[in-house]
CSV table of C-alpha atoms and ligand atoms in Angstrom, one decimal:
chain,number,residue,atom,x,y,z
A,1219,MET,CA,-15.4,-19.7,-16.4
A,1220,SER,CA,-18.3,-17.5,-15.0
A,1221,VAL,CA,-18.8,-13.9,-14.6
A,1222,THR,CA,-21.7,-13.8,-11.7
A,1223,ASP,CA,-23.6,-10.5,-10.3
A,1224,PRO,CA,-22.1,-8.4,-7.7
A,1225,GLN,CA,-23.1,-9.9,-4.1
A,1226,PRO,CA,-24.3,-6.9,-1.6
A,1227,PRO,CA,-22.3,-6.0,1.3
A,1228,ALA,CA,-21.5,-8.9,4.3
A,1229,PRO,CA,-24.4,-8.0,6.7
A,1230,ASP,CA,-21.9,-8.0,8.8
A,1231,ALA,CA,-19.3,-5.6,7.4
A,1232,PRO,CA,-16.8,-4.0,9.8
A,1233,GLY,CA,-17.5,0.0,10.7
A,1234,ASP,CA,-15.2,2.1,10.8
A,1235,ALA,CA,-12.9,1.1,13.5
A,1236,ALA,CA,-13.2,-2.4,12.3
A,1237,GLN,CA,-12.1,-1.3,9.0
A,1238,GLU,CA,-9.2,0.7,11.0
A,1239,ALA,CA,-8.1,-2.7,13.0
A,1240,LEU,CA,-8.7,-5.1,9.8
A,1241,ARG,CA,-6.0,-2.6,7.0
A,1242,ASP,CA,-3.7,-2.5,10.2
A,1243,ARG,CA,-4.2,-6.6,10.3
A,1244,ILE,CA,-4.3,-7.2,6.5
A,1245,ALA,CA,-0.7,-5.0,6.4
A,1246,ALA,CA,0.9,-6.9,9.6
A,1247,ASP,CA,0.0,-10.5,8.4
A,1248,SER,CA,1.3,-9.8,4.6
A,1249,LEU,CA,4.5,-8.0,5.6
A,1250,THR,CA,5.8,-9.5,9.0
A,1251,THR,CA,3.7,-12.8,10.4
A,1252,ARG,CA,0.8,-14.3,8.2
A,1253,ARG,CA,-0.5,-15.9,10.9
A,1254,ASP,CA,-3.6,-15.3,12.0
A,1255,TYR,CA,-6.8,-15.5,10.5
A,1256,LEU,CA,-6.3,-13.2,7.5
A,1257,ARG,CA,-4.7,-14.7,4.9
A,1258,ILE,CA,-3.2,-13.1,2.1
A,1259,VAL,CA,-3.9,-15.2,-0.6
A,1260,ALA,CA,-2.4,-12.6,-3.9
A,1261,THR,CA,-2.9,-9.5,-4.8
A,1262,VAL,CA,-1.7,-8.1,-8.1
A,1263,SER,CA,1.2,-6.8,-9.8
A,1264,GLY,CA,4.1,-6.9,-9.5
A,1265,GLY,CA,4.2,-9.7,-7.1
A,1266,LEU,CA,3.6,-7.3,-4.2
A,1267,ALA,CA,1.7,-8.3,-1.2
A,1268,VAL,CA,-0.4,-5.8,0.9
A,1269,GLY,CA,-1.7,-8.3,2.8
A,1270,GLY,CA,-3.0,-9.9,0.5
A,1271,VAL,CA,-6.3,-1.1,-9.5
A,1272,ALA,CA,-5.8,4.6,-16.7
A,1273,VAL,CA,-7.8,6.9,-17.2
A,1274,ALA,CA,-9.3,7.3,-20.3
A,1275,SER,CA,-12.0,9.0,-18.4
A,1276,GLY,CA,-13.8,10.4,-15.1
A,1277,ILE,CA,-15.0,7.5,-13.7
A,1278,LEU,CA,-11.3,5.3,-14.2
A,1279,HIS,CA,-10.0,7.9,-12.3
A,1280,ARG,CA,-11.6,6.5,-9.6
A,1281,HIS,CA,-10.2,3.1,-9.3
A,1282,GLY,CA,-7.0,4.4,-8.4
A,1283,ASP,CA,-7.1,8.4,-7.9
A,1284,SER,CA,-9.0,7.9,-4.3
A,1285,GLU,CA,-5.7,9.3,-1.7
A,1286,GLY,CA,-8.4,8.4,1.0
A,1287,ALA,CA,-8.7,4.9,1.7
A,1288,PRO,CA,-11.7,3.4,0.2
A,1289,GLU,CA,-14.4,1.1,2.2
A,1290,VAL,CA,-13.2,-2.6,3.7
A,1291,LYS,CA,-15.5,-4.6,1.3
A,1292,LYS,CA,-16.4,-8.3,1.1
A,1293,ILE,CA,-17.5,-9.0,-2.1
A,1294,ALA,CA,-17.3,-13.2,-1.9
A,1295,ASP,CA,-18.1,-15.5,0.5
A,1296,ARG,CA,-15.9,-18.0,-2.3
A,1297,ILE,CA,-13.8,-17.5,-5.1
A,1298,GLU,CA,-12.9,-21.1,-7.3
A,1299,ARG,CA,-10.2,-21.8,-9.6
A,1300,GLY,CA,-11.2,-20.8,-12.9
A,1301,GLU,CA,-13.4,-18.3,-11.8
A,1302,SER,CA,-14.1,-14.6,-12.0
A,1303,LEU,CA,-16.5,-12.0,-10.4
A,1304,ALA,CA,-17.6,-8.6,-11.1
A,1305,PHE,CA,-18.4,-6.4,-8.3
A,1306,ARG,CA,-18.5,-2.5,-7.6
A,1307,TYR,CA,-15.6,-0.7,-6.0
A,1308,PRO,CA,-14.6,1.5,-4.5
A,1309,GLY,CA,-18.0,3.4,-5.5
A,1310,GLU,CA,-21.2,1.4,-5.9
A,1311,GLU,CA,-20.2,3.1,-9.8
A,1312,ASP,CA,-17.8,1.5,-10.2
A,1313,ARG,CA,-17.2,-1.7,-12.4
A,1314,ALA,CA,-14.0,-4.2,-10.6
A,1315,ILE,CA,-13.9,-7.8,-11.7
A,1316,ALA,CA,-11.4,-10.1,-9.6
A,1317,VAL,CA,-10.5,-13.7,-11.1
A,1318,ARG,CA,-8.9,-17.0,-9.6
A,1319,MET,CA,-5.9,-18.2,-11.8
A,1320,GLU,CA,-5.1,-22.3,-11.9
A,1321,ASP,CA,-2.9,-21.6,-9.8
A,1322,GLY,CA,-4.7,-19.9,-6.8
A,1323,THR,CA,-3.6,-16.4,-7.7
A,1324,LEU,CA,-6.2,-13.8,-7.3
A,1325,ALA,CA,-6.4,-10.2,-9.2
A,1326,GLY,CA,-8.6,-7.9,-9.7
A,1327,TYR,CA,-8.6,-4.8,-11.8
A,1328,SER,CA,-11.0,-1.9,-12.5
A,1329,ALA,CA,-13.0,-3.6,-15.2
A,1330,VAL,CA,-13.5,-0.9,-16.7
A,1331,CYS,CA,-11.0,-0.3,-20.1
A,1332,THR,CA,-8.5,2.4,-20.0
A,1333,HIS,CA,-9.1,2.8,-24.4
A,1334,LEU,CA,-12.3,3.8,-24.1
A,1335,ALA,CA,-13.9,2.5,-21.2
A,1336,CYS,CA,-15.7,-0.8,-22.4
A,1337,ALA,CA,-15.9,-3.5,-19.6
A,1338,VAL,CA,-13.5,-5.6,-19.6
A,1339,LEU,CA,-14.5,-9.5,-19.5
A,1340,TRP,CA,-12.5,-12.6,-18.4
A,1341,ARG,CA,-12.0,-15.2,-21.0
A,1342,ASN,CA,-10.1,-18.0,-18.9
A,1343,ASP,CA,-9.6,-20.0,-21.8
A,1344,ARG,CA,-7.0,-18.3,-23.8
A,1345,GLY,CA,-3.6,-18.2,-22.9
A,1346,SER,CA,-1.6,-20.4,-20.5
A,1347,GLU,CA,-3.9,-18.7,-17.3
A,1348,GLY,CA,-6.9,-17.1,-18.9
A,1349,GLU,CA,-6.8,-12.9,-19.8
A,1350,LEU,CA,-8.8,-10.0,-19.4
A,1351,TYR,CA,-10.2,-9.2,-23.0
A,1352,CYS,CA,-11.9,-5.6,-23.9
A,1353,PRO,CA,-14.3,-6.9,-26.6
A,1354,CYS,CA,-14.8,-3.4,-28.1
A,1355,HIS,CA,-11.1,-2.9,-29.6
A,1356,GLU,CA,-10.1,-6.6,-28.6
A,1357,GLY,CA,-7.8,-4.9,-26.2
A,1358,ILE,CA,-6.2,-7.7,-23.6
A,1359,PHE,CA,-4.4,-7.4,-20.3
A,1360,ASP,CA,-2.5,-9.2,-18.6
A,1361,ALA,CA,-4.1,-11.2,-15.4
A,1362,ARG,CA,-1.4,-11.9,-13.3
A,1363,THR,CA,-0.8,-7.7,-13.6
A,1364,GLY,CA,-3.1,-6.1,-15.8
A,1365,GLU,CA,-0.9,-4.7,-17.6
A,1366,VAL,CA,-1.3,-4.1,-21.6
A,1367,THR,CA,-0.8,-7.1,-23.7
A,1368,ALA,CA,-2.2,-6.3,-27.1
A,1369,GLY,CA,-4.8,-3.9,-28.6
A,1370,PRO,CA,-5.2,-0.3,-28.0
A,1371,PRO,CA,-5.7,0.2,-24.6
A,1372,PRO,CA,-2.9,2.9,-23.2
A,1373,ARG,CA,-2.4,1.5,-20.0
A,1374,GLY,CA,-3.0,-0.8,-17.6
A,1375,LEU,CA,-5.8,-1.6,-15.8
A,1376,PRO,CA,-6.2,0.0,-11.9
A,1377,LYS,CA,-5.9,-2.2,-9.3
A,1378,VAL,CA,-8.3,-3.6,-6.3
A,1379,ILE,CA,-6.6,-4.7,-3.6
A,1380,LEU,CA,-8.3,-8.4,-2.7
A,1381,VAL,CA,-7.3,-10.0,0.4
A,1382,GLU,CA,-8.8,-13.8,1.8
A,1383,GLN,CA,-9.9,-15.2,4.5
A,1384,VAL,CA,-8.8,-18.5,5.9
A,1385,ASP,CA,-12.6,-19.1,5.5
A,1386,GLY,CA,-12.5,-18.3,1.8
A,1387,SER,CA,-14.6,-15.1,2.1
A,1388,VAL,CA,-13.0,-12.7,0.1
A,1389,TRP,CA,-12.6,-8.9,0.5
A,1390,ALA,CA,-11.7,-5.5,-1.5
A,1391,ILE,CA,-9.2,-3.1,0.6
A,1392,GLY,CA,-8.3,-0.5,-1.9
A,1393,THR,CA,-7.0,0.3,-4.7
A,1394,ALA,CA,-4.1,1.5,-6.7
A,1395,ARG,CA,-3.3,3.1,-10.1
A,1396,SER,CA,-2.1,2.1,-13.6
A,1397,GLY,CA,1.5,1.6,-12.6
A,1398,GLU,CA,1.4,1.7,-9.7
A,1399,SER,CA,1.9,-1.7,-6.9
A,1400,ALA,CA,-0.8,-2.6,-4.7
A,1401,LEU,CA,1.8,-1.5,-2.1
A,1402,GLU,CA,2.3,1.5,-3.5
A,1403,GLY,CA,-1.3,2.2,-3.8
A,1404,PHE,CA,-1.9,0.6,-0.4
A,1405,CYS,CA,0.2,2.5,1.5
A,1406,ARG,CA,-0.6,6.1,-0.1
A,1407,GLN,CA,-4.7,5.3,1.1
A,1408,ASN,CA,-4.1,4.3,3.7
A,1409,GLY,CA,-1.3,6.2,5.5
A,1410,ASP,CA,2.3,5.8,5.1
A,1411,ASP,CA,3.3,5.0,8.6
A,1412,ARG,CA,1.4,1.3,8.6
A,1413,PRO,CA,3.2,-1.9,8.8
A,1414,GLY,CA,4.9,-2.4,5.8
A,1415,CYS,CA,5.1,0.7,4.4
A,1416,PRO,CA,8.2,3.1,3.8
A,1417,GLY,CA,7.0,5.6,6.2
A,1418,PHE,CA,6.6,2.8,9.1
A,1419,GLY,CA,9.1,2.8,12.9
A,1420,ALA,CA,9.9,6.1,10.9
A,1421,GLY,CA,9.1,8.4,13.9
A,1422,GLY,CA,5.7,6.2,14.5
A,1423,PRO,CA,5.1,6.0,17.9
A,1424,GLY,CA,7.9,8.3,18.3
A,1425,ARG,CA,6.4,11.1,16.4
A,1426,LYS,CA,3.5,11.0,18.2
A,1427,ALA,CA,4.4,11.3,21.4
A,1428,THR,CA,6.4,14.4,20.5
A,1429,GLU,CA,2.7,15.7,18.7
A,1430,ARG,CA,1.7,15.2,21.8
A,1431,SER,CA,4.0,16.8,23.5
A,1432,GLU,CA,3.8,19.4,21.3
A,1433,ARG,CA,0.4,20.0,22.7
A,1434,THR,CA,1.1,20.3,25.9
B,1371,FES,FE1,-11.3,-1.5,-24.8
B,1371,FES,FE2,-11.4,0.0,-27.1
B,1371,FES,S1,-12.4,0.0,-25.3
B,1371,FES,S2,-9.9,-1.7,-26.7
């Protein structure tokens, strides 16, 4: 088990246009073809792969309540099985944690406990596949879902939506609230008309054409 320091953003982090394209690509890959250079290995609860984060205080709100799309951010060159990584997302004050379970599943969460905001840690040697643990009052969260399994936390951990490229690099692309699926969070933050979201194809190109004609 290891918890490493946050890594600085990649020097070649994508700009706005590239981020936009990346989000579209992520959604398309995970929900349709999964062919190209982005490979979604895991995200978070519910088995939903979006291309691939409760509220005990104002700090926690930021992890899942942002209506806008957070930046796409490279968080690691690689995360090996049994390892964890502490990082900051979506903001530089927002503590988050990524864990790679022994079966290869990669999951990301807010590292701010939903009870009284202590730091959540990864314990790889507990249970069948490790657990997320808050030492302040013995709060425990399921590593695969983020849901509370023991202790006083009132809600599961908000999620950080993670994707992995074929070169092994790991990227954070968005957040989801406690109880919200990664797909729901992705669509809420990036637009319901993105590939894989409920509004995709429901008047997408047609709606834009209509909007254009209304403007002329
Ligand atoms: Fe985490 Fe109380 S602050 S269990």
